[in-house]
mmCIF file of C-alpha atoms and ligand atoms in Angstrom:
data_model
loop_
_atom_site.group_PDB
_atom_site.id
_atom_site.type_symbol
_atom_site.label_atom_id
_atom_site.label_comp_id
_atom_site.label_asym_id
_atom_site.label_seq_id
_atom_site.Cartn_x
_atom_site.Cartn_y
_atom_site.Cartn_z
ATOM 1 C CA UNK A 207 16.152 -14.916 -5.141
ATOM 2 C CA UNK A 208 16.461 -11.190 -3.648
ATOM 3 C CA UNK A 209 13.198 -9.867 -4.878
ATOM 4 C CA UNK A 210 13.614 -6.208 -3.180
ATOM 5 C CA UNK A 211 16.015 -4.823 -0.588
ATOM 6 C CA UNK A 212 14.121 -2.996 1.867
ATOM 7 C CA UNK A 213 15.699 -4.104 5.092
ATOM 8 C CA UNK A 214 19.240 -5.619 5.692
ATOM 9 C CA UNK A 215 17.454 -8.535 7.277
ATOM 10 C CA UNK A 216 15.922 -9.336 3.870
ATOM 11 C CA UNK A 217 19.223 -11.164 3.359
ATOM 12 C CA UNK A 218 20.250 -14.075 5.532
ATOM 13 C CA UNK A 219 23.730 -14.066 7.029
ATOM 14 C CA UNK A 220 25.045 -16.333 4.486
ATOM 15 C CA UNK A 221 23.444 -14.177 1.608
ATOM 16 C CA UNK A 222 25.178 -11.269 3.121
ATOM 17 C CA UNK A 223 28.590 -12.984 3.271
ATOM 18 C CA UNK A 224 28.439 -14.019 -0.222
ATOM 19 C CA UNK A 225 27.718 -10.253 -1.165
ATOM 20 C CA UNK A 226 30.458 -9.177 1.132
ATOM 21 C CA UNK A 227 32.968 -11.588 -0.806
ATOM 22 C CA UNK A 228 31.574 -10.343 -4.211
ATOM 23 C CA UNK A 229 32.278 -6.658 -3.057
ATOM 24 C CA UNK A 230 35.757 -7.657 -2.165
ATOM 25 C CA UNK A 231 36.049 -9.250 -5.656
ATOM 26 C CA UNK A 232 34.703 -6.231 -7.399
ATOM 27 C CA UNK A 233 37.001 -3.951 -5.472
ATOM 28 C CA UNK A 234 40.188 -5.957 -6.485
ATOM 29 C CA UNK A 235 39.051 -6.550 -9.926
ATOM 30 C CA UNK A 236 36.588 -3.660 -11.127
ATOM 31 C CA UNK A 237 37.272 -4.246 -14.858
ATOM 32 C CA UNK A 238 36.010 -7.923 -14.658
ATOM 33 C CA UNK A 239 32.575 -6.537 -13.867
ATOM 34 C CA UNK A 240 32.370 -3.689 -16.579
ATOM 35 C CA UNK A 241 29.721 -5.136 -18.579
ATOM 36 C CA UNK A 242 27.676 -7.069 -16.118
ATOM 37 C CA UNK A 243 24.676 -4.751 -16.469
ATOM 38 C CA UNK A 244 25.287 -3.706 -20.073
ATOM 39 C CA UNK A 245 21.496 -3.784 -21.022
ATOM 40 C CA UNK A 246 20.193 -2.493 -17.587
ATOM 41 C CA UNK A 247 18.842 0.902 -16.426
ATOM 42 C CA UNK A 248 18.877 1.958 -12.875
ATOM 43 C CA UNK A 249 16.222 4.462 -11.888
ATOM 44 C CA UNK A 250 17.249 6.676 -9.032
ATOM 45 C CA UNK A 251 13.994 7.890 -7.313
ATOM 46 C CA UNK A 252 15.123 10.582 -4.744
ATOM 47 C CA UNK A 253 12.284 12.432 -2.867
ATOM 48 C CA UNK A 254 14.961 13.409 -0.377
ATOM 49 C CA UNK A 255 18.447 14.927 -0.740
ATOM 50 C CA UNK A 256 21.476 12.703 -0.949
ATOM 51 C CA UNK A 257 24.996 12.841 -2.010
ATOM 52 C CA UNK A 258 26.641 9.432 -1.252
ATOM 53 C CA UNK A 259 23.744 7.055 -1.787
ATOM 54 C CA UNK A 260 22.470 8.539 -4.949
ATOM 55 C CA UNK A 261 25.793 9.260 -6.691
ATOM 56 C CA UNK A 262 27.441 5.817 -5.452
ATOM 57 C CA UNK A 263 24.290 3.853 -6.776
ATOM 58 C CA UNK A 264 24.436 5.727 -10.021
ATOM 59 C CA UNK A 265 28.326 5.246 -10.309
ATOM 60 C CA UNK A 266 27.871 1.684 -9.345
ATOM 61 C CA UNK A 267 25.474 1.086 -12.394
ATOM 62 C CA UNK A 268 27.673 3.055 -14.829
ATOM 63 C CA UNK A 269 30.772 0.925 -13.680
ATOM 64 C CA UNK A 270 28.884 -2.187 -14.381
ATOM 65 C CA UNK A 271 28.096 -1.066 -17.942
ATOM 66 C CA UNK A 272 24.509 -0.038 -17.315
ATOM 67 C CA UNK A 273 22.754 3.341 -17.553
ATOM 68 C CA UNK A 274 20.875 5.502 -15.061
ATOM 69 C CA UNK A 275 17.733 7.822 -15.097
ATOM 70 C CA UNK A 276 16.200 9.526 -12.109
ATOM 71 C CA UNK A 277 15.309 12.496 -10.245
ATOM 72 C CA UNK A 278 16.623 14.127 -6.996
ATOM 73 C CA UNK A 279 13.966 16.207 -5.379
ATOM 74 C CA UNK A 280 10.352 16.090 -6.809
ATOM 75 C CA UNK A 281 9.797 19.643 -8.026
ATOM 76 C CA UNK A 282 10.557 18.736 -11.660
ATOM 77 C CA UNK A 283 8.416 15.670 -11.620
ATOM 78 C CA UNK A 284 4.645 14.844 -11.538
ATOM 79 C CA UNK A 285 4.841 14.280 -7.870
ATOM 80 C CA UNK A 286 4.538 17.959 -7.647
ATOM 81 C CA UNK A 287 1.048 17.609 -9.629
ATOM 82 C CA UNK A 288 -0.138 15.162 -6.831
ATOM 83 C CA UNK A 289 0.960 11.714 -8.414
ATOM 84 C CA UNK A 290 0.784 8.953 -5.781
ATOM 85 C CA UNK A 291 3.856 6.954 -4.766
ATOM 86 C CA UNK A 292 2.117 3.966 -6.137
ATOM 87 C CA UNK A 293 1.570 5.401 -9.567
ATOM 88 C CA UNK A 294 4.988 6.963 -9.875
ATOM 89 C CA UNK A 295 6.597 3.654 -9.142
ATOM 90 C CA UNK A 296 4.415 1.781 -11.679
ATOM 91 C CA UNK A 297 5.364 4.230 -14.208
ATOM 92 C CA UNK A 298 9.033 4.473 -13.509
ATOM 93 C CA UNK A 299 9.275 0.611 -13.321
ATOM 94 C CA UNK A 300 8.196 0.555 -17.252
ATOM 95 C CA UNK A 301 11.405 2.472 -17.951
ATOM 96 C CA UNK A 302 13.988 0.726 -15.624
ATOM 97 C CA UNK A 303 15.308 -2.670 -14.384
ATOM 98 C CA UNK A 304 15.878 -1.574 -10.814
ATOM 99 C CA UNK A 305 14.520 1.322 -8.814
ATOM 100 C CA UNK A 306 16.537 2.917 -5.958
ATOM 101 C CA UNK A 307 14.237 5.034 -3.734
ATOM 102 C CA UNK A 308 14.634 7.531 -0.997
ATOM 103 C CA UNK A 309 11.692 8.925 0.706
ATOM 104 C CA UNK A 310 11.096 11.192 3.756
ATOM 105 C CA UNK A 311 8.226 8.775 4.896
ATOM 106 C CA UNK A 312 8.778 5.672 6.822
ATOM 107 C CA UNK A 313 7.831 2.602 4.911
ATOM 108 C CA UNK A 314 7.722 4.281 1.685
ATOM 109 C CA UNK A 315 10.293 1.914 0.069
ATOM 110 C CA UNK A 316 8.258 -1.205 1.175
ATOM 111 C CA UNK A 317 5.012 0.457 -0.243
ATOM 112 C CA UNK A 318 6.812 1.091 -3.609
ATOM 113 C CA UNK A 319 7.776 -2.588 -3.799
ATOM 114 C CA UNK A 320 4.329 -3.538 -3.640
ATOM 115 C CA UNK A 321 3.659 -1.674 -6.842
ATOM 116 C CA UNK A 322 6.780 -2.494 -8.809
ATOM 117 C CA UNK A 323 7.282 -5.248 -10.926
ATOM 118 C CA UNK A 324 11.093 -4.561 -10.828
ATOM 119 C CA UNK A 325 13.474 -4.930 -7.749
ATOM 120 C CA UNK A 326 13.267 -1.776 -5.413
ATOM 121 C CA UNK A 327 16.110 -0.995 -3.242
ATOM 122 C CA UNK A 328 15.553 1.007 0.017
ATOM 123 C CA UNK A 329 17.882 4.044 -0.049
ATOM 124 C CA UNK A 330 16.426 5.507 3.158
ATOM 125 C CA UNK A 331 12.959 5.804 4.222
ATOM 126 C CA UNK A 332 12.385 8.616 6.743
ATOM 127 C CA UNK A 333 13.678 7.849 10.227
ATOM 128 C CA UNK A 334 13.309 4.106 9.632
ATOM 129 C CA UNK A 335 15.951 2.134 7.829
ATOM 130 C CA UNK A 336 18.845 2.710 5.384
ATOM 131 C CA UNK A 337 20.045 -0.807 4.568
ATOM 132 C CA UNK A 338 22.646 -0.158 1.935
ATOM 133 C CA UNK A 339 24.395 2.245 4.529
ATOM 134 C CA UNK A 340 24.663 -0.844 6.788
ATOM 135 C CA UNK A 341 26.141 -2.905 4.090
ATOM 136 C CA UNK A 342 28.713 -0.040 3.579
ATOM 137 C CA UNK A 343 29.419 0.030 7.412
ATOM 138 C CA UNK A 344 29.914 -3.688 7.781
ATOM 139 C CA UNK A 345 31.805 -3.757 4.373
ATOM 140 C CA UNK A 346 34.214 -1.223 5.844
ATOM 141 C CA UNK A 347 34.789 -2.858 9.153
ATOM 142 C CA UNK A 348 35.361 -6.247 7.479
ATOM 143 C CA UNK A 349 37.507 -5.096 4.922
ATOM 144 C CA UNK A 350 39.693 -2.405 6.472
ATOM 145 C CA UNK A 351 39.957 -3.870 10.004
ATOM 146 C CA UNK A 352 39.653 -7.488 9.022
ATOM 147 C CA UNK A 353 37.287 -7.673 12.046
ATOM 148 C CA UNK A 354 34.753 -10.596 12.623
ATOM 149 C CA UNK A 355 31.518 -9.097 13.647
ATOM 150 C CA UNK A 356 31.935 -10.431 17.219
ATOM 151 C CA UNK A 357 33.615 -9.664 20.530
ATOM 152 C CA UNK A 358 33.611 -5.791 19.502
ATOM 153 C CA UNK A 359 32.894 -2.875 21.740
ATOM 154 C CA UNK A 360 31.016 -0.407 19.644
ATOM 155 C CA UNK A 361 29.792 3.017 20.652
ATOM 156 C CA UNK A 362 26.846 4.506 18.746
ATOM 157 C CA UNK A 363 26.545 8.072 19.467
ATOM 158 C CA UNK A 364 24.135 10.961 18.525
ATOM 159 C CA UNK A 365 20.662 10.824 17.109
ATOM 160 C CA UNK A 366 19.459 7.256 17.858
ATOM 161 C CA UNK A 367 15.895 8.072 17.523
ATOM 162 C CA UNK A 368 15.716 9.385 14.080
ATOM 163 C CA UNK A 369 18.997 7.885 12.772
ATOM 164 C CA UNK A 370 18.047 5.476 10.112
ATOM 165 C CA UNK A 371 21.506 4.318 9.655
ATOM 166 C CA UNK A 372 21.701 3.346 13.404
ATOM 167 C CA UNK A 373 18.478 1.430 13.056
ATOM 168 C CA UNK A 374 19.649 -0.664 10.271
ATOM 169 C CA UNK A 375 23.188 -1.122 11.955
ATOM 170 C CA UNK A 376 21.359 -2.435 14.991
ATOM 171 C CA UNK A 377 19.140 -4.824 13.176
ATOM 172 C CA UNK A 378 22.062 -6.235 11.172
ATOM 173 C CA UNK A 379 24.174 -6.768 14.444
ATOM 174 C CA UNK A 380 21.197 -8.660 15.897
ATOM 175 C CA UNK A 381 22.158 -11.354 13.622
ATOM 176 C CA UNK A 382 25.527 -11.607 15.137
ATOM 177 C CA UNK A 383 26.552 -12.197 19.028
ATOM 178 C CA UNK A 384 29.030 -11.372 21.541
ATOM 179 C CA UNK A 385 29.238 -7.632 20.947
ATOM 180 C CA UNK A 386 28.989 -4.756 23.588
ATOM 181 C CA UNK A 387 27.103 -1.814 22.527
ATOM 182 C CA UNK A 388 27.500 1.490 24.166
ATOM 183 C CA UNK A 389 24.587 3.883 23.350
ATOM 184 C CA UNK A 390 25.455 7.507 23.759
ATOM 185 C CA UNK A 391 22.636 9.930 23.328
ATOM 186 C CA UNK A 392 20.341 12.324 25.062
ATOM 187 C CA UNK A 393 17.405 10.691 26.713
ATOM 188 C CA UNK A 394 15.249 12.319 24.025
ATOM 189 C CA UNK A 395 17.116 10.762 21.358
ATOM 190 C CA UNK A 396 17.630 7.464 22.740
ATOM 191 C CA UNK A 397 17.408 4.291 20.620
ATOM 192 C CA UNK A 398 13.906 2.900 20.179
ATOM 193 C CA UNK A 399 13.312 -0.174 22.272
ATOM 194 C CA UNK A 400 12.275 -2.462 19.469
ATOM 195 C CA UNK A 401 15.956 -2.290 18.131
ATOM 196 C CA UNK A 402 17.469 -2.996 21.341
ATOM 197 C CA UNK A 403 15.023 -5.985 21.953
ATOM 198 C CA UNK A 404 16.373 -8.301 19.474
ATOM 199 C CA UNK A 405 19.998 -6.937 19.881
ATOM 200 C CA UNK A 406 20.193 -7.721 23.464
ATOM 201 C CA UNK A 407 19.377 -11.464 23.125
ATOM 202 C CA UNK A 408 23.118 -12.062 22.304
ATOM 203 C CA UNK A 409 24.884 -8.884 22.914
ATOM 204 C CA UNK A 410 25.582 -6.578 25.845
ATOM 205 C CA UNK A 411 23.875 -3.306 25.938
ATOM 206 C CA UNK A 412 25.234 -0.335 27.996
ATOM 207 C CA UNK A 413 23.677 3.269 28.071
ATOM 208 C CA UNK A 414 26.532 5.754 28.330
ATOM 209 C CA UNK A 415 25.718 9.568 29.152
ATOM 210 C CA UNK A 416 28.879 10.668 27.602
ATOM 211 C CA UNK A 417 31.553 9.880 25.228
ATOM 212 C CA UNK A 418 34.323 10.166 27.880
ATOM 213 C CA UNK A 419 32.747 7.632 30.030
ATOM 214 C CA UNK A 420 33.492 4.673 27.408
ATOM 215 C CA UNK A 421 35.860 6.007 24.803
ATOM 216 C CA UNK A 422 38.886 4.083 26.174
ATOM 217 C CA UNK A 423 36.856 0.824 25.831
ATOM 218 C CA UNK A 424 35.665 0.966 22.231
ATOM 219 C CA UNK A 425 37.039 -0.711 19.243
ATOM 220 C CA UNK A 426 34.571 1.221 16.981
ATOM 221 C CA UNK A 427 32.928 4.471 17.458
ATOM 222 C CA UNK A 428 29.815 5.209 15.170
ATOM 223 C CA UNK A 429 28.924 8.870 15.112
ATOM 224 C CA UNK A 430 25.789 10.323 13.688
ATOM 225 C CA UNK A 431 24.506 13.726 12.929
ATOM 226 C CA UNK A 432 21.251 15.077 14.703
ATOM 227 C CA UNK A 433 18.763 14.626 11.993
ATOM 228 C CA UNK A 434 17.333 18.279 11.799
ATOM 229 C CA UNK A 435 14.936 17.359 9.104
ATOM 230 C CA UNK A 436 12.973 14.968 11.410
ATOM 231 C CA UNK A 437 12.210 17.403 14.253
ATOM 232 C CA UNK A 438 8.986 19.205 14.615
ATOM 233 C CA UNK A 439 10.612 22.523 15.329
ATOM 234 C CA UNK A 440 13.813 24.127 14.851
ATOM 235 C CA UNK A 441 13.762 24.891 18.769
ATOM 236 C CA UNK A 442 13.615 21.215 19.484
ATOM 237 C CA UNK A 443 16.469 20.622 17.108
ATOM 238 C CA UNK A 444 18.667 23.198 18.642
ATOM 239 C CA UNK A 445 18.152 21.676 22.070
ATOM 240 C CA UNK A 446 19.995 18.552 20.917
ATOM 241 C CA UNK A 447 22.626 19.771 18.962
ATOM 242 C CA UNK A 448 26.501 20.422 20.038
ATOM 243 C CA UNK A 449 26.117 17.981 23.099
ATOM 244 C CA UNK A 450 28.144 15.053 21.607
ATOM 245 C CA UNK A 451 31.521 16.292 19.861
ATOM 246 C CA UNK A 452 34.262 13.976 19.061
ATOM 247 C CA UNK A 453 37.545 15.950 19.284
ATOM 248 C CA UNK A 454 41.372 15.374 19.494
ATOM 249 C CA UNK A 455 41.174 15.632 23.275
ATOM 250 C CA UNK A 456 38.691 12.833 23.861
ATOM 251 C CA UNK A 457 40.554 10.504 21.407
ATOM 252 C CA UNK A 458 43.768 10.840 23.586
ATOM 253 C CA UNK A 459 42.156 8.111 25.833
ATOM 254 C CA UNK A 460 40.932 6.042 22.854
ATOM 255 C CA UNK A 461 42.590 2.733 21.601
ATOM 256 C CA UNK A 462 45.166 3.112 19.065
ATOM 257 C CA UNK A 463 43.376 0.974 16.627
ATOM 258 C CA UNK A 464 39.907 2.427 17.212
ATOM 259 C CA UNK A 465 37.727 2.794 14.105
ATOM 260 C CA UNK A 466 35.727 6.064 13.745
ATOM 261 C CA UNK A 467 32.884 5.718 11.515
ATOM 262 C CA UNK A 468 30.093 8.042 10.449
ATOM 263 C CA UNK A 469 27.638 7.609 7.644
ATOM 264 C CA UNK A 470 27.943 11.191 6.555
ATOM 265 C CA UNK A 471 27.014 13.947 6.013
ATOM 266 C CA UNK A 472 28.630 15.269 9.344
ATOM 267 C CA UNK A 473 27.871 18.517 10.961
ATOM 268 C CA UNK A 474 29.627 19.653 14.073
ATOM 269 C CA UNK A 475 29.690 16.146 16.045
ATOM 270 C CA UNK A 476 33.309 15.404 14.801
ATOM 271 C CA UNK A 477 35.752 18.072 15.022
ATOM 272 C CA UNK A 478 37.451 18.813 11.748
ATOM 273 C CA UNK A 479 40.988 18.075 12.956
ATOM 274 C CA UNK A 480 39.736 14.388 13.416
ATOM 275 C CA UNK A 481 39.527 13.978 9.678
ATOM 276 C CA UNK A 482 43.402 13.646 9.647
ATOM 277 C CA UNK A 483 43.572 11.051 12.486
ATOM 278 C CA UNK A 484 44.428 7.768 10.891
ATOM 279 C CA UNK A 485 41.553 6.266 12.892
ATOM 280 C CA UNK A 486 39.014 8.232 11.003
ATOM 281 C CA UNK A 487 37.722 5.905 8.405
ATOM 282 C CA UNK A 488 34.556 7.836 7.362
ATOM 283 C CA UNK A 489 35.767 9.032 3.836
ATOM 284 C CA UNK A 490 36.973 5.556 3.096
ATOM 285 C CA UNK A 491 33.884 4.114 4.222
ATOM 286 C CA UNK A 492 31.810 6.367 1.724
ATOM 287 C CA UNK A 493 34.172 5.237 -0.939
ATOM 288 C CA UNK A 494 33.655 1.537 0.033
ATOM 289 C CA UNK A 495 29.753 2.035 -0.469
ATOM 290 C CA UNK A 496 30.308 2.048 -4.203
ATOM 291 C CA UNK A 497 31.724 -1.514 -4.275
ATOM 292 C CA UNK A 498 29.082 -3.125 -2.078
ATOM 293 C CA UNK A 499 26.456 -1.364 -4.005
ATOM 294 C CA UNK A 500 27.908 -2.670 -7.138
ATOM 295 C CA UNK A 501 27.722 -6.154 -5.587
ATOM 296 C CA UNK A 502 24.161 -5.720 -4.584
ATOM 297 C CA UNK A 503 23.239 -4.502 -8.148
ATOM 298 C CA UNK A 504 24.856 -7.543 -9.638
ATOM 299 C CA UNK A 505 23.074 -10.008 -7.313
ATOM 300 C CA UNK A 506 19.613 -8.269 -7.462
ATOM 301 C CA UNK A 507 19.701 -8.159 -11.237
ATOM 302 C CA UNK A 508 21.061 -11.716 -11.736
ATOM 303 C CA UNK A 509 17.604 -13.256 -11.364
ATOM 304 C CA UNK A 510 15.398 -10.223 -10.966
ATOM 305 C CA UNK A 511 11.814 -10.005 -9.796
ATOM 306 C CA UNK A 512 9.531 -9.582 -12.583
ATOM 307 C CA UNK A 513 5.990 -9.895 -11.024
ATOM 308 C CA UNK A 514 4.019 -8.310 -8.263
ATOM 309 C CA UNK A 515 3.059 -10.094 -4.994
ATOM 310 C CA UNK A 516 0.853 -8.732 -2.604
ATOM 311 C CA UNK A 517 1.464 -9.963 1.019
ATOM 312 C CA UNK A 518 -1.458 -11.030 3.283
ATOM 313 C CA UNK A 519 -1.954 -10.385 6.912
ATOM 314 C CA UNK A 520 -1.319 -13.902 8.016
ATOM 315 C CA UNK A 521 -4.981 -14.087 9.404
ATOM 316 C CA UNK A 522 -4.273 -11.489 12.139
ATOM 317 C CA UNK A 523 -7.409 -9.661 12.998
ATOM 318 C CA UNK A 524 -6.951 -6.308 14.430
ATOM 319 C CA UNK A 525 -8.805 -3.127 14.321
ATOM 320 C CA UNK A 526 -5.893 -0.866 15.339
ATOM 321 C CA UNK A 527 -4.247 1.296 12.687
ATOM 322 C CA UNK A 528 -0.656 2.563 12.731
ATOM 323 C CA UNK A 529 -0.561 5.453 14.912
ATOM 324 C CA UNK A 530 2.856 6.836 13.344
ATOM 325 C CA UNK A 531 1.979 10.056 11.648
ATOM 326 C CA UNK A 532 5.201 9.650 9.459
ATOM 327 C CA UNK A 533 4.245 6.126 8.576
ATOM 328 C CA UNK A 534 3.420 5.885 4.549
ATOM 329 C CA UNK A 535 0.064 4.115 5.507
ATOM 330 C CA UNK A 536 -0.926 7.541 7.080
ATOM 331 C CA UNK A 537 0.457 9.832 4.162
ATOM 332 C CA UNK A 538 -0.373 7.732 1.018
ATOM 333 C CA UNK A 539 -3.983 6.743 0.076
ATOM 334 C CA UNK A 540 -5.268 3.267 -0.934
ATOM 335 C CA UNK A 541 -2.298 1.287 0.477
ATOM 336 C CA UNK A 542 -3.426 -2.088 1.904
ATOM 337 C CA UNK A 543 -3.346 -2.207 5.599
ATOM 338 C CA UNK A 544 -0.680 -4.715 6.343
ATOM 339 C CA UNK A 545 0.534 -6.056 9.832
ATOM 340 C CA UNK A 546 2.888 -8.709 11.079
ATOM 341 C CA UNK A 547 3.813 -10.270 14.425
ATOM 342 C CA UNK A 548 7.368 -10.336 15.834
ATOM 343 C CA UNK A 549 8.169 -11.630 19.423
ATOM 344 C CA UNK A 550 4.177 -11.649 20.298
ATOM 345 C CA UNK A 551 4.103 -7.979 19.347
ATOM 346 C CA UNK A 552 1.948 -6.778 16.342
ATOM 347 C CA UNK A 553 3.647 -4.421 14.143
ATOM 348 C CA UNK A 554 2.993 -2.127 11.232
ATOM 349 C CA UNK A 555 4.568 -3.859 8.165
ATOM 350 C CA UNK A 556 5.616 -0.576 6.572
ATOM 351 C CA UNK A 557 7.234 1.422 9.451
ATOM 352 C CA UNK A 558 7.533 -1.578 12.094
ATOM 353 C CA UNK A 559 5.823 0.466 14.860
ATOM 354 C CA UNK A 560 4.028 -1.611 17.368
ATOM 355 C CA UNK A 561 0.122 -1.253 17.005
HETATM 356 N N1 CP B 198 25.031 8.231 4.257
HETATM 357 C C1 CP B 198 24.050 8.751 3.465
HETATM 358 O O1 CP B 198 23.022 8.238 3.277
HETATM 359 O O2 CP B 198 24.478 9.959 2.813
HETATM 360 P P1 CP B 198 23.644 10.854 1.782
HETATM 361 O O3 CP B 198 22.441 11.225 2.481
HETATM 362 O O4 CP B 198 24.427 11.833 1.269
HETATM 363 O O5 CP B 198 23.243 9.794 0.726
#
């Protein structure tokens, strides 16, 4: 039973493969699923802006015959009067069967799941994770390129520090083996070590300073936007922009069957003329997000969570608190201190920072 979807790795590989097949079937036969969620309501609880994730989840629920409620931005809600995340979630759960939440703070979706008796889906928590984008990415690679997730050369370029879509993608690829990753970023925006640790057990890792250095080797290039909203200052952000731009000239040396992906929105990291290149699949990728999210809603509502379950700390005694200032444990009051161990490291359960 899938209680909540906070991390792509809440699914086993076999559950993901089932979901993938369901997504394909929904894509081919959407009308067969038109009343799957006839009596269900999806609450879209978006504390941060979104176009694709919010609308595709709402559209997914409508196409499954259900209904949607929700907000996009908190100014018209009681969050602006100081209501806590926990209280908001407890209340919204009374009016809905599934909550899709996006929040600027890391670990917020997990925290929400502790207080919601209905399933919670993480639609992006700060610079941490974005698991349904990863489902979209893998669905795109599998469906459009008929690729098995092994033996691929994958370039990941841009903001690898704050890019939550990158973090979720790397966690997912850690379940596979035999791929080579080329990380292309400035040293300041390099991918955090914890995402590399699990990936490198069964895959090769290469740090690349430029796109030119590796473009001819790649099967997939996953471009990302510099996450302006995560920087402490505009000045720091400016120092990181305009460094990696994928244009026609660079693509001359790329493979003919290269796949160019981007979670979108894009800024200047892909030149507009690339949109017409048949290798650019990012708009198709956004479209496919609808079908895999329909599949996820079908699965999560098949046998839904109806009770709360507060996890325990597995008898780990430690006095340290999470030092990540953008972790929900440091921004919301009265959350339980929760920690976990992973490869001999003690991590904050919410944001997965090492304590
Ligand atoms: N890829 C993605 O999360 O896009 P939105 O921010 O528009 O939802």
